[in-house]
Amino acid sequence: MEQEHLNLIQKVIKHVENAQFEEGLTCFFSNAKWMYKEPNLAKLYHAIKEIPLKYYRYSEQRLILGWLAFASGDNSVLKRLLISEDLNTVQDKTTCAGWYALKSMALFSTDYEKGLSLSKKAINLVDNKADTPMKANIYMSHARQYASLCLFQEAASYFKKAARIFELNECVFLAVSCYTNEALNIHATGNFHEVVRICGYHLRMSSSSRQGHYWELMKLPLGMAYYCLNKTGLSLLNLKSAKKAIDALELPHMHGLVEYYLFNCFMTEKDFEKMGLLVEELERRFGYLEHMMIHLVLLCMKVDYALSLNKEIQREWIDELELKGLEMAKYGHPFAVESLLRAIRMGRGNPLYLDKLKKSYTDNKEKINKEQSQAIAMEFASIYFSKKLIGEGFRYFKEAYKWYQSCGLEIGFFNREIDFLSYIGDIDNRLVKKILKYNKYIISKQNNFNYEHLTTREEEILTEMSRGKTNREIAEVLFISQGTVKWHLANIYKKLNVTHRVEALNKAKEYKIINQ
């Protein structure tokens, strides 16, 4: 919090402590715009929450109190304000629109359709009005309603509109918040390269800004995008910076998502120690909250951590994920579906629940982001391949592949283990070669080696070797020298991590590089 804001708050608190409520409110509202510039809304709310409601003589004052109560999680005050305010008596259209927007946010996790209807009313009242911070706040609320209904493009558009108005009014923190949410919603559409472009632009343009620490928040969607592009090192670098900024700015509502992607990066890198520390930290700091998203993410992380260590999972974790997870999947948050499938695949979940998870995925797969759609489809594929239901497994695998092709990301296909490549090779050997060629993280559980793409000539040499030919005979067939054959063999051994011909042939056959 900036010093001038701290000084003003201290004055307000002193007035309130002395029961000088009118003076406190006058001081607080002496410059309304400053409230939109302060990221720590809970401190603002704390300064005025003890002032009795009867002293708030103007609808706009009560509206701002309502927004602060909402942001601080004081639902009892918020409810009293929403019930008591008669919008028929509100003359100013922007203030009236602000009330509709606040009502829409109060319905945020209970009635999404009604919430969107109310926010549309608010938009209609302010569209032609001046670009004030309140108008931007209304646009931001409307964007959140679209996001809650998985209408990500529409949400991104309104977050961008809100951000520009906030920026024009020098409300930097809220502008950054909206630009960050714009990028998060674009991320949900699967356009990860666009997320990198947007975040990179804002971070470059703000590098010398006095409020540069606010812009670090944009490293959250940037880190998420890098994760989906299989650039785990860059992902970790940006996610850690984003988490540091979130902690410094005391923004509890931004926790959960950043930890989830950090956890996935650690899981990709098999860094079990850091996975465990992250679970402990999230539970210690936020385990007591009833915030649905953080609670659900924490449960998923607990389950996945236990699975990674091959430990037993507490039954209540699975029960709660089954109860709450499928409901959240309807609104574009399928974290629980992925974790429940992983538990079933590893023999720790409830296989009887598979059909419900399948229905949830089928009903909601167009809503959820591409990266999670892919991960869920891969879990289904692995389960069905393990049951020797090859056709069904391959169908889900192709669906997972399709998600990334639709994002233009065929090269960065998957960033975790695939333990069923041999099944896919029996159906489509060329596809296996393409996957192995481009994806450095795919490691076979059976053979435990990183396959580096062989050239066409190297594959030809392996094929001739499999026919029992010597180096001299291979050279004659391929019209090359014996020295060239030996040079290619050295490359083959290095790429397959082997030391002799028989071992090379065995690995090549296992991975369908050559036919049996």
Short mmCIF file of C-alpha atoms in Angstrom, two decimals:
data_model
loop_
_atom_site.label_atom_id
_atom_site.label_comp_id
_atom_site.label_asym_id
_atom_site.label_seq_id
_atom_site.Cartn_x
_atom_site.Cartn_y
_atom_site.Cartn_z
CA MET A 1 0.00 0.00 0.00
CA GLU A 2 1.39 3.42 -0.99
CA GLN A 3 2.25 5.89 1.77
CA GLU A 4 -0.40 8.45 0.79
CA HIS A 5 -3.06 5.74 0.98
CA LEU A 6 -1.76 4.58 4.35
CA ASN A 7 -1.90 8.13 5.70
CA LEU A 8 -5.48 8.55 4.51
CA ILE A 9 -6.57 5.24 5.99
CA GLN A 10 -4.98 6.12 9.32
CA LYS A 11 -6.99 9.35 9.39
CA VAL A 12 -10.20 7.44 8.66
CA ILE A 13 -9.46 4.84 11.35
CA LYS A 14 -8.75 7.57 13.90
CA HIS A 15 -12.10 9.25 13.14
CA VAL A 16 -13.93 5.92 13.47
CA GLU A 17 -12.19 5.10 16.75
CA ASN A 18 -13.41 8.45 18.09
CA ALA A 19 -16.95 7.74 16.83
CA GLN A 20 -16.59 10.61 14.33
CA PHE A 21 -18.36 8.61 11.66
CA GLU A 22 -19.38 11.44 9.35
CA GLU A 23 -15.87 12.87 9.40
CA GLY A 24 -14.48 9.40 8.70
CA LEU A 25 -16.71 8.93 5.68
CA THR A 26 -15.98 12.42 4.38
CA CYS A 27 -12.28 11.71 4.63
CA PHE A 28 -12.65 8.29 3.00
CA PHE A 29 -14.66 9.57 0.04
CA SER A 30 -12.67 12.80 -0.37
CA ASN A 31 -11.03 11.32 -3.46
CA ALA A 32 -13.04 8.37 -4.69
CA LYS A 33 -10.65 7.49 -7.49
CA TRP A 34 -7.85 6.47 -5.09
CA MET A 35 -9.87 3.44 -4.01
CA TYR A 36 -9.54 2.00 -7.51
CA LYS A 37 -5.77 2.33 -7.29
CA GLU A 38 -5.27 0.27 -4.14
CA PRO A 39 -4.87 -3.53 -4.53
CA ASN A 40 -5.48 -4.38 -0.87
CA LEU A 41 -9.23 -3.85 -0.71
CA ALA A 42 -9.51 -5.69 2.60
CA LYS A 43 -7.53 -2.91 4.32
CA LEU A 44 -9.82 -0.29 2.81
CA TYR A 45 -12.86 -2.19 4.01
CA HIS A 46 -11.39 -2.66 7.47
CA ALA A 47 -11.06 1.13 7.79
CA ILE A 48 -14.81 1.80 7.35
CA LYS A 49 -16.64 -1.41 8.19
CA GLU A 50 -17.43 -0.26 11.77
CA ILE A 51 -19.27 2.84 10.54
CA PRO A 52 -23.04 2.22 10.95
CA LEU A 53 -24.98 2.02 7.67
CA LYS A 54 -27.18 4.99 8.58
CA TYR A 55 -24.22 7.31 7.99
CA TYR A 56 -23.95 6.25 4.34
CA ARG A 57 -26.40 8.83 3.01
CA TYR A 58 -25.71 8.41 -0.69
CA SER A 59 -26.35 5.38 -2.86
CA GLU A 60 -22.88 5.63 -4.40
CA GLN A 61 -21.29 5.41 -0.95
CA ARG A 62 -23.33 2.33 -0.08
CA LEU A 63 -22.42 0.83 -3.46
CA ILE A 64 -18.69 1.23 -2.82
CA LEU A 65 -19.14 -0.25 0.66
CA GLY A 66 -20.90 -3.19 -1.01
CA TRP A 67 -18.05 -3.76 -3.45
CA LEU A 68 -15.51 -3.63 -0.64
CA ALA A 69 -17.59 -6.06 1.44
CA PHE A 70 -17.82 -8.40 -1.57
CA ALA A 71 -14.07 -8.22 -2.21
CA SER A 72 -13.36 -8.87 1.49
CA GLY A 73 -15.79 -11.78 1.79
CA ASP A 74 -18.17 -10.08 4.27
CA ASN A 75 -21.35 -11.60 2.89
CA SER A 76 -23.55 -10.52 5.81
CA VAL A 77 -22.96 -6.80 5.10
CA LEU A 78 -23.23 -7.41 1.36
CA LYS A 79 -26.60 -9.14 1.78
CA ARG A 80 -27.98 -6.33 3.97
CA LEU A 81 -26.97 -3.73 1.40
CA LEU A 82 -28.43 -5.63 -1.55
CA ILE A 83 -31.75 -6.20 0.22
CA SER A 84 -32.14 -2.65 1.51
CA GLU A 85 -31.18 -0.68 -1.61
CA ASP A 86 -34.21 0.43 -3.66
CA LEU A 87 -32.92 0.86 -7.20
CA ASN A 88 -36.08 2.72 -8.23
CA THR A 89 -34.86 5.68 -6.17
CA VAL A 90 -31.36 5.74 -7.68
CA GLN A 91 -31.16 8.65 -10.12
CA ASP A 92 -27.67 8.21 -11.54
CA LYS A 93 -27.54 5.50 -14.24
CA THR A 94 -23.92 4.60 -13.61
CA THR A 95 -24.61 4.06 -9.90
CA CYS A 96 -27.70 1.99 -10.75
CA ALA A 97 -25.62 -0.07 -13.18
CA GLY A 98 -23.04 -0.57 -10.42
CA TRP A 99 -25.74 -2.08 -8.20
CA TYR A 100 -26.83 -4.48 -10.96
CA ALA A 101 -23.21 -5.50 -11.46
CA LEU A 102 -22.75 -6.06 -7.72
CA LYS A 103 -25.91 -8.18 -7.58
CA SER A 104 -24.61 -10.21 -10.51
CA MET A 105 -21.36 -10.90 -8.67
CA ALA A 106 -23.25 -11.90 -5.51
CA LEU A 107 -24.84 -14.66 -7.63
CA PHE A 108 -21.47 -15.61 -9.11
CA SER A 109 -21.28 -19.22 -7.94
CA THR A 110 -24.99 -19.97 -7.49
CA ASP A 111 -26.96 -18.75 -10.52
CA TYR A 112 -24.73 -18.03 -13.50
CA GLU A 113 -27.52 -17.32 -15.99
CA LYS A 114 -29.25 -14.78 -13.74
CA GLY A 115 -25.88 -13.23 -12.95
CA LEU A 116 -25.21 -12.70 -16.65
CA SER A 117 -28.69 -11.22 -17.15
CA LEU A 118 -28.08 -8.66 -14.38
CA SER A 119 -24.65 -7.73 -15.69
CA LYS A 120 -26.15 -7.18 -19.17
CA LYS A 121 -28.61 -4.73 -17.60
CA ALA A 122 -25.67 -2.91 -16.10
CA ILE A 123 -23.83 -2.80 -19.43
CA ASN A 124 -26.86 -1.35 -21.22
CA LEU A 125 -26.98 1.51 -18.70
CA VAL A 126 -23.32 2.55 -19.04
CA ASP A 127 -22.27 1.74 -22.60
CA ASN A 128 -22.69 5.35 -23.74
CA LYS A 129 -21.52 6.94 -20.50
CA ALA A 130 -18.13 8.44 -19.69
CA ASP A 131 -15.19 6.08 -19.21
CA THR A 132 -15.06 6.22 -15.40
CA PRO A 133 -13.54 3.63 -13.04
CA MET A 134 -17.07 2.52 -12.10
CA LYS A 135 -17.85 1.84 -15.76
CA ALA A 136 -14.67 -0.22 -16.02
CA ASN A 137 -15.69 -2.10 -12.87
CA ILE A 138 -19.03 -2.93 -14.50
CA TYR A 139 -17.27 -4.19 -17.64
CA MET A 140 -14.99 -6.30 -15.44
CA SER A 141 -17.99 -7.85 -13.66
CA HIS A 142 -19.64 -8.60 -17.00
CA ALA A 143 -16.45 -10.30 -18.18
CA ARG A 144 -16.45 -12.49 -15.07
CA GLN A 145 -20.00 -13.59 -15.82
CA TYR A 146 -19.00 -14.64 -19.33
CA ALA A 147 -15.99 -16.51 -17.95
CA SER A 148 -18.20 -18.36 -15.45
CA LEU A 149 -20.26 -19.64 -18.40
CA CYS A 150 -17.09 -20.68 -20.28
CA LEU A 151 -17.65 -17.98 -22.91
CA PHE A 152 -13.96 -17.24 -22.93
CA GLN A 153 -13.69 -15.06 -26.05
CA GLU A 154 -16.47 -12.76 -24.83
CA ALA A 155 -14.90 -12.63 -21.38
CA ALA A 156 -11.49 -11.71 -22.82
CA SER A 157 -13.07 -8.92 -24.88
CA TYR A 158 -14.73 -7.26 -21.87
CA PHE A 159 -11.69 -7.69 -19.64
CA LYS A 160 -9.69 -5.84 -22.30
CA LYS A 161 -12.28 -3.02 -22.46
CA ALA A 162 -12.22 -2.70 -18.68
CA ALA A 163 -8.42 -2.72 -18.59
CA ARG A 164 -8.14 0.15 -21.06
CA ILE A 165 -10.57 2.32 -19.09
CA PHE A 166 -8.79 1.58 -15.81
CA GLU A 167 -5.48 2.44 -17.45
CA LEU A 168 -6.86 5.74 -18.79
CA ASN A 169 -7.90 6.60 -15.23
CA GLU A 170 -4.47 5.64 -13.86
CA CYS A 171 -5.94 2.71 -11.91
CA VAL A 172 -2.91 0.58 -12.68
CA PHE A 173 -3.56 -2.38 -10.40
CA LEU A 174 -7.08 -2.99 -11.73
CA ALA A 175 -5.84 -2.50 -15.29
CA VAL A 176 -3.20 -5.19 -14.70
CA SER A 177 -5.80 -7.45 -13.10
CA CYS A 178 -8.04 -7.14 -16.17
CA TYR A 179 -5.21 -7.64 -18.68
CA THR A 180 -4.19 -10.73 -16.69
CA ASN A 181 -7.74 -12.07 -16.84
CA GLU A 182 -7.91 -11.32 -20.56
CA ALA A 183 -4.82 -13.51 -21.03
CA LEU A 184 -6.23 -16.25 -18.76
CA ASN A 185 -9.40 -16.44 -20.85
CA ILE A 186 -7.44 -16.54 -24.11
CA HIS A 187 -5.39 -19.32 -22.54
CA ALA A 188 -8.62 -21.24 -21.96
CA THR A 189 -9.35 -21.13 -25.72
CA GLY A 190 -6.04 -22.86 -26.41
CA ASN A 191 -4.35 -19.92 -28.14
CA PHE A 192 -1.21 -20.22 -26.05
CA HIS A 193 1.03 -18.36 -28.49
CA GLU A 194 -1.30 -15.35 -28.29
CA VAL A 195 -1.04 -15.44 -24.49
CA VAL A 196 2.75 -15.32 -24.76
CA ARG A 197 2.48 -12.38 -27.17
CA ILE A 198 0.04 -10.37 -25.01
CA CYS A 199 1.89 -10.95 -21.75
CA GLY A 200 5.26 -10.30 -23.33
CA TYR A 201 4.03 -6.99 -24.73
CA HIS A 202 2.66 -5.71 -21.41
CA LEU A 203 5.72 -6.86 -19.46
CA ARG A 204 8.06 -5.10 -21.88
CA MET A 205 6.04 -1.89 -21.89
CA SER A 206 5.87 -1.77 -18.09
CA SER A 207 9.47 -2.69 -17.30
CA SER A 208 10.36 0.86 -16.21
CA SER A 209 7.00 1.64 -14.60
CA ARG A 210 6.80 2.74 -10.97
CA GLN A 211 4.08 0.11 -10.58
CA GLY A 212 6.11 -2.56 -12.35
CA HIS A 213 5.54 -5.00 -9.48
CA TYR A 214 1.82 -5.07 -10.36
CA TRP A 215 2.62 -6.23 -13.89
CA GLU A 216 4.41 -9.28 -12.50
CA LEU A 217 0.91 -10.76 -12.14
CA MET A 218 0.86 -11.24 -15.90
CA LYS A 219 3.51 -13.90 -15.47
CA LEU A 220 0.73 -16.21 -14.21
CA PRO A 221 -0.95 -16.71 -17.62
CA LEU A 222 2.49 -16.51 -19.25
CA GLY A 223 3.75 -19.38 -17.09
CA MET A 224 0.59 -21.38 -17.77
CA ALA A 225 1.03 -20.89 -21.52
CA TYR A 226 4.66 -21.99 -21.40
CA TYR A 227 3.59 -25.10 -19.47
CA CYS A 228 1.14 -25.97 -22.25
CA LEU A 229 3.87 -25.35 -24.84
CA ASN A 230 6.06 -27.92 -23.04
CA LYS A 231 8.56 -25.27 -21.94
CA THR A 232 8.65 -26.29 -18.30
CA GLY A 233 11.75 -24.29 -17.40
CA LEU A 234 10.22 -21.03 -18.63
CA SER A 235 6.94 -21.98 -17.02
CA LEU A 236 8.54 -22.44 -13.59
CA LEU A 237 10.48 -19.18 -13.91
CA ASN A 238 7.35 -17.14 -14.62
CA LEU A 239 5.03 -18.95 -12.22
CA LYS A 240 7.46 -18.42 -9.34
CA SER A 241 7.63 -14.69 -10.15
CA ALA A 242 3.83 -14.51 -10.32
CA LYS A 243 3.46 -16.27 -6.97
CA LYS A 244 5.95 -13.88 -5.38
CA ALA A 245 3.91 -10.91 -6.65
CA ILE A 246 0.62 -12.45 -5.49
CA ASP A 247 2.08 -12.99 -2.02
CA ALA A 248 3.55 -9.48 -1.85
CA LEU A 249 0.28 -7.85 -2.92
CA GLU A 250 -1.76 -10.09 -0.55
CA LEU A 251 -4.19 -11.37 -3.19
CA PRO A 252 -5.66 -14.60 -1.75
CA HIS A 253 -8.19 -14.97 -4.59
CA MET A 254 -5.32 -15.51 -7.06
CA HIS A 255 -3.98 -18.48 -5.13
CA GLY A 256 -4.93 -21.97 -6.23
CA LEU A 257 -4.32 -21.54 -9.93
CA VAL A 258 -0.67 -20.54 -9.60
CA GLU A 259 0.01 -23.42 -7.18
CA TYR A 260 -1.81 -25.89 -9.46
CA TYR A 261 0.43 -25.12 -12.43
CA LEU A 262 3.57 -25.01 -10.29
CA PHE A 263 2.58 -28.41 -8.94
CA ASN A 264 2.09 -29.76 -12.47
CA CYS A 265 5.52 -28.47 -13.48
CA PHE A 266 7.09 -30.23 -10.49
CA MET A 267 5.11 -33.38 -11.35
CA THR A 268 6.41 -33.23 -14.93
CA GLU A 269 9.96 -32.87 -13.61
CA LYS A 270 9.33 -35.59 -10.97
CA ASP A 271 10.41 -33.21 -8.21
CA PHE A 272 8.45 -34.93 -5.44
CA GLU A 273 10.01 -32.87 -2.65
CA LYS A 274 8.80 -29.58 -4.12
CA MET A 275 5.39 -31.09 -4.84
CA GLY A 276 5.05 -31.96 -1.16
CA LEU A 277 6.23 -28.57 0.06
CA LEU A 278 3.72 -26.83 -2.20
CA VAL A 279 0.85 -28.96 -0.88
CA GLU A 280 1.89 -28.22 2.71
CA GLU A 281 2.12 -24.48 2.07
CA LEU A 282 -1.27 -24.23 0.34
CA GLU A 283 -2.97 -26.21 3.12
CA ARG A 284 -1.28 -24.20 5.88
CA ARG A 285 -2.18 -20.84 4.38
CA PHE A 286 -5.59 -21.49 2.83
CA GLY A 287 -6.82 -24.89 4.00
CA TYR A 288 -9.28 -23.26 6.41
CA LEU A 289 -11.02 -21.23 3.70
CA GLU A 290 -14.33 -22.27 2.20
CA HIS A 291 -13.20 -20.87 -1.16
CA MET A 292 -14.41 -23.61 -3.52
CA MET A 293 -11.67 -23.30 -6.13
CA ILE A 294 -8.72 -23.29 -3.72
CA HIS A 295 -10.26 -26.17 -1.75
CA LEU A 296 -10.80 -28.24 -4.90
CA VAL A 297 -7.30 -27.56 -6.24
CA LEU A 298 -5.79 -28.51 -2.86
CA LEU A 299 -7.68 -31.81 -2.85
CA CYS A 300 -6.47 -32.60 -6.37
CA MET A 301 -2.89 -31.81 -5.40
CA LYS A 302 -3.14 -34.07 -2.33
CA VAL A 303 -4.45 -36.94 -4.46
CA ASP A 304 -1.84 -36.47 -7.19
CA TYR A 305 0.99 -36.17 -4.66
CA ALA A 306 -0.06 -39.41 -2.95
CA LEU A 307 -0.26 -41.14 -6.34
CA SER A 308 3.19 -39.87 -7.31
CA LEU A 309 4.63 -41.43 -4.13
CA ASN A 310 2.52 -44.58 -4.59
CA LYS A 311 0.84 -43.98 -1.24
CA GLU A 312 -2.70 -44.65 -0.11
CA ILE A 313 -5.29 -41.92 -0.73
CA GLN A 314 -7.65 -40.91 2.04
CA ARG A 315 -11.16 -42.02 1.16
CA GLU A 316 -12.68 -38.66 2.10
CA TRP A 317 -10.54 -36.92 -0.54
CA ILE A 318 -11.99 -39.09 -3.27
CA ASP A 319 -15.53 -38.76 -1.89
CA GLU A 320 -15.31 -34.97 -1.87
CA LEU A 321 -13.82 -34.80 -5.34
CA GLU A 322 -16.62 -37.02 -6.63
CA LEU A 323 -19.27 -34.83 -5.00
CA LYS A 324 -17.91 -31.38 -5.87
CA GLY A 325 -15.61 -32.02 -8.78
CA LEU A 326 -18.19 -32.96 -11.39
CA GLU A 327 -20.28 -29.91 -10.49
CA MET A 328 -17.28 -27.64 -11.04
CA ALA A 329 -16.52 -29.37 -14.35
CA LYS A 330 -19.82 -28.02 -15.70
CA TYR A 331 -18.36 -24.55 -15.39
CA GLY A 332 -15.03 -25.19 -17.04
CA HIS A 333 -12.99 -26.38 -14.04
CA PRO A 334 -12.28 -30.10 -14.57
CA PHE A 335 -9.31 -30.43 -12.18
CA ALA A 336 -11.10 -33.12 -10.19
CA VAL A 337 -12.00 -35.20 -13.24
CA GLU A 338 -8.35 -35.48 -14.22
CA SER A 339 -7.24 -36.44 -10.69
CA LEU A 340 -10.05 -38.97 -10.24
CA LEU A 341 -9.16 -40.63 -13.55
CA ARG A 342 -5.50 -40.75 -12.56
CA ALA A 343 -6.48 -42.44 -9.29
CA ILE A 344 -8.55 -45.04 -11.17
CA ARG A 345 -5.71 -45.66 -13.64
CA MET A 346 -3.30 -46.31 -10.76
CA GLY A 347 -5.71 -48.60 -8.90
CA ARG A 348 -6.53 -46.16 -6.08
CA GLY A 349 -9.85 -44.75 -7.28
CA ASN A 350 -13.36 -46.09 -7.75
CA PRO A 351 -13.60 -47.85 -11.16
CA LEU A 352 -17.40 -47.88 -10.86
CA TYR A 353 -17.25 -44.09 -11.17
CA LEU A 354 -15.64 -44.26 -14.61
CA ASP A 355 -18.91 -43.94 -16.54
CA LYS A 356 -19.87 -40.77 -14.62
CA LEU A 357 -16.48 -39.25 -15.37
CA LYS A 358 -16.85 -40.22 -19.00
CA LYS A 359 -20.25 -38.53 -19.19
CA SER A 360 -18.91 -35.41 -17.47
CA TYR A 361 -16.09 -35.18 -20.00
CA THR A 362 -18.39 -35.79 -22.97
CA ASP A 363 -20.88 -33.16 -21.78
CA ASN A 364 -18.31 -30.49 -20.94
CA LYS A 365 -15.27 -31.04 -23.15
CA GLU A 366 -16.12 -28.11 -25.44
CA LYS A 367 -16.19 -25.76 -22.43
CA ILE A 368 -12.94 -26.60 -20.70
CA ASN A 369 -9.53 -25.41 -21.82
CA LYS A 370 -7.65 -27.40 -24.43
CA GLU A 371 -4.75 -28.43 -22.22
CA GLN A 372 -7.05 -30.01 -19.62
CA SER A 373 -9.21 -31.61 -22.32
CA GLN A 374 -6.08 -33.23 -23.66
CA ALA A 375 -4.88 -34.43 -20.25
CA ILE A 376 -8.29 -35.96 -19.45
CA ALA A 377 -8.51 -37.69 -22.84
CA MET A 378 -5.02 -39.12 -22.26
CA GLU A 379 -6.10 -40.52 -18.89
CA PHE A 380 -9.10 -42.22 -20.52
CA ALA A 381 -6.82 -43.60 -23.25
CA SER A 382 -4.42 -45.05 -20.69
CA ILE A 383 -7.25 -46.67 -18.71
CA TYR A 384 -8.79 -48.30 -21.79
CA PHE A 385 -5.44 -49.47 -23.18
CA SER A 386 -4.69 -51.08 -19.80
CA LYS A 387 -8.01 -52.93 -20.09
CA LYS A 388 -6.89 -54.10 -23.59
CA LEU A 389 -9.79 -52.13 -25.09
CA ILE A 390 -7.49 -50.96 -27.87
CA GLY A 391 -10.11 -49.36 -30.11
CA GLU A 392 -11.59 -47.26 -27.30
CA GLY A 393 -8.14 -46.33 -26.04
CA PHE A 394 -7.01 -45.23 -29.48
CA ARG A 395 -10.19 -43.16 -29.94
CA TYR A 396 -9.42 -41.14 -26.81
CA PHE A 397 -5.77 -40.86 -27.77
CA LYS A 398 -6.70 -39.43 -31.18
CA GLU A 399 -9.07 -37.02 -29.44
CA ALA A 400 -6.23 -35.82 -27.20
CA TYR A 401 -4.04 -35.38 -30.26
CA LYS A 402 -6.82 -33.46 -32.01
CA TRP A 403 -7.04 -30.91 -29.18
CA TYR A 404 -3.44 -29.91 -29.64
CA GLN A 405 -3.61 -29.95 -33.43
CA SER A 406 -6.53 -27.51 -33.18
CA CYS A 407 -4.25 -25.19 -31.19
CA GLY A 408 -1.47 -25.47 -33.76
CA LEU A 409 0.60 -27.39 -31.22
CA GLU A 410 1.26 -30.73 -32.84
CA ILE A 411 4.96 -30.34 -32.05
CA GLY A 412 4.46 -29.86 -28.30
CA PHE A 413 2.01 -32.69 -27.89
CA PHE A 414 2.33 -33.94 -24.33
CA ASN A 415 4.59 -33.26 -21.37
CA ARG A 416 4.23 -36.39 -19.27
CA GLU A 417 4.77 -40.12 -19.61
CA ILE A 418 2.87 -42.13 -22.19
CA ASP A 419 2.96 -45.78 -21.23
CA PHE A 420 0.93 -47.19 -24.12
CA LEU A 421 2.97 -46.23 -27.20
CA SER A 422 3.41 -49.85 -28.24
CA TYR A 423 -0.38 -50.20 -28.60
CA ILE A 424 -0.55 -47.07 -30.75
CA GLY A 425 2.35 -48.35 -32.84
CA ASP A 426 0.34 -51.43 -33.75
CA ILE A 427 -2.33 -49.13 -35.22
CA ASP A 428 -0.40 -46.11 -36.54
CA ASN A 429 3.38 -46.43 -36.49
CA ARG A 430 3.92 -43.09 -38.28
CA LEU A 431 2.02 -41.29 -35.52
CA VAL A 432 4.26 -42.81 -32.85
CA LYS A 433 7.35 -41.67 -34.73
CA LYS A 434 5.97 -38.14 -34.99
CA ILE A 435 5.16 -38.01 -31.27
CA LEU A 436 8.55 -39.35 -30.24
CA LYS A 437 10.33 -37.00 -32.64
CA TYR A 438 8.99 -33.80 -31.12
CA ASN A 439 8.31 -34.46 -27.44
CA LYS A 440 11.29 -34.56 -25.11
CA TYR A 441 9.28 -35.39 -21.97
CA ILE A 442 7.78 -38.65 -23.20
CA ILE A 443 9.56 -41.45 -21.39
CA SER A 444 8.62 -45.10 -21.67
CA LYS A 445 7.96 -46.76 -18.35
CA GLN A 446 8.95 -50.08 -19.92
CA ASN A 447 12.27 -48.97 -21.42
CA ASN A 448 13.06 -45.72 -19.61
CA PHE A 449 14.86 -43.86 -22.37
CA ASN A 450 14.42 -40.61 -24.24
CA TYR A 451 13.99 -41.33 -27.93
CA GLU A 452 15.67 -38.80 -30.21
CA HIS A 453 14.38 -38.84 -33.80
CA LEU A 454 16.32 -41.03 -36.23
CA THR A 455 16.97 -39.84 -39.75
CA THR A 456 15.56 -41.73 -42.74
CA ARG A 457 19.04 -43.11 -43.49
CA GLU A 458 19.45 -44.33 -39.90
CA GLU A 459 16.09 -46.10 -40.10
CA GLU A 460 17.18 -47.73 -43.37
CA ILE A 461 20.37 -48.98 -41.73
CA LEU A 462 18.39 -50.42 -38.81
CA THR A 463 16.03 -52.15 -41.25
CA GLU A 464 18.95 -53.78 -43.08
CA MET A 465 20.52 -54.75 -39.75
CA SER A 466 17.26 -56.48 -38.79
CA ARG A 467 17.63 -58.58 -41.94
CA GLY A 468 20.97 -59.86 -40.68
CA LYS A 469 23.20 -57.86 -43.02
CA THR A 470 26.78 -56.92 -42.14
CA ASN A 471 28.18 -53.40 -42.42
CA ARG A 472 29.70 -54.26 -45.83
CA GLU A 473 26.38 -55.66 -47.10
CA ILE A 474 24.45 -52.61 -45.80
CA ALA A 475 26.92 -50.31 -47.58
CA GLU A 476 26.38 -52.18 -50.87
CA VAL A 477 22.57 -52.11 -50.60
CA LEU A 478 22.43 -48.39 -49.72
CA PHE A 479 25.26 -47.35 -52.08
CA ILE A 480 27.34 -45.78 -49.32
CA SER A 481 30.76 -46.52 -47.83
CA GLN A 482 31.37 -48.79 -44.83
CA GLY A 483 32.79 -45.76 -43.02
CA THR A 484 29.48 -43.93 -43.51
CA VAL A 485 27.60 -46.96 -42.16
CA LYS A 486 29.79 -46.95 -39.03
CA TRP A 487 29.25 -43.20 -38.61
CA HIS A 488 25.46 -43.66 -38.78
CA LEU A 489 25.64 -46.59 -36.35
CA ALA A 490 27.46 -44.42 -33.81
CA ASN A 491 24.65 -41.85 -34.07
CA ILE A 492 22.00 -44.57 -33.72
CA TYR A 493 23.64 -45.98 -30.57
CA LYS A 494 23.86 -42.51 -29.06
CA LYS A 495 20.24 -41.63 -29.83
CA LEU A 496 18.89 -44.93 -28.53
CA ASN A 497 21.24 -44.94 -25.54
CA VAL A 498 22.63 -48.39 -26.37
CA THR A 499 26.12 -49.84 -26.91
CA HIS A 500 25.72 -52.65 -29.48
CA ARG A 501 23.69 -53.88 -32.47
CA VAL A 502 21.42 -56.35 -30.69
CA GLU A 503 20.36 -53.78 -28.08
CA ALA A 504 19.71 -51.21 -30.81
CA LEU A 505 17.55 -53.65 -32.76
CA ASN A 506 15.55 -54.61 -29.68
CA LYS A 507 14.74 -51.00 -28.87
CA ALA A 508 13.94 -50.17 -32.49
CA LYS A 509 11.48 -53.07 -32.64
CA GLU A 510 9.91 -52.21 -29.29
CA TYR A 511 9.23 -48.67 -30.46
CA LYS A 512 8.06 -49.74 -33.92
CA ILE A 513 10.90 -47.82 -35.57
CA ILE A 514 11.31 -50.94 -37.66
CA ASN A 515 8.92 -53.82 -38.22
CA GLN A 516 9.32 -57.01 -36.19
#
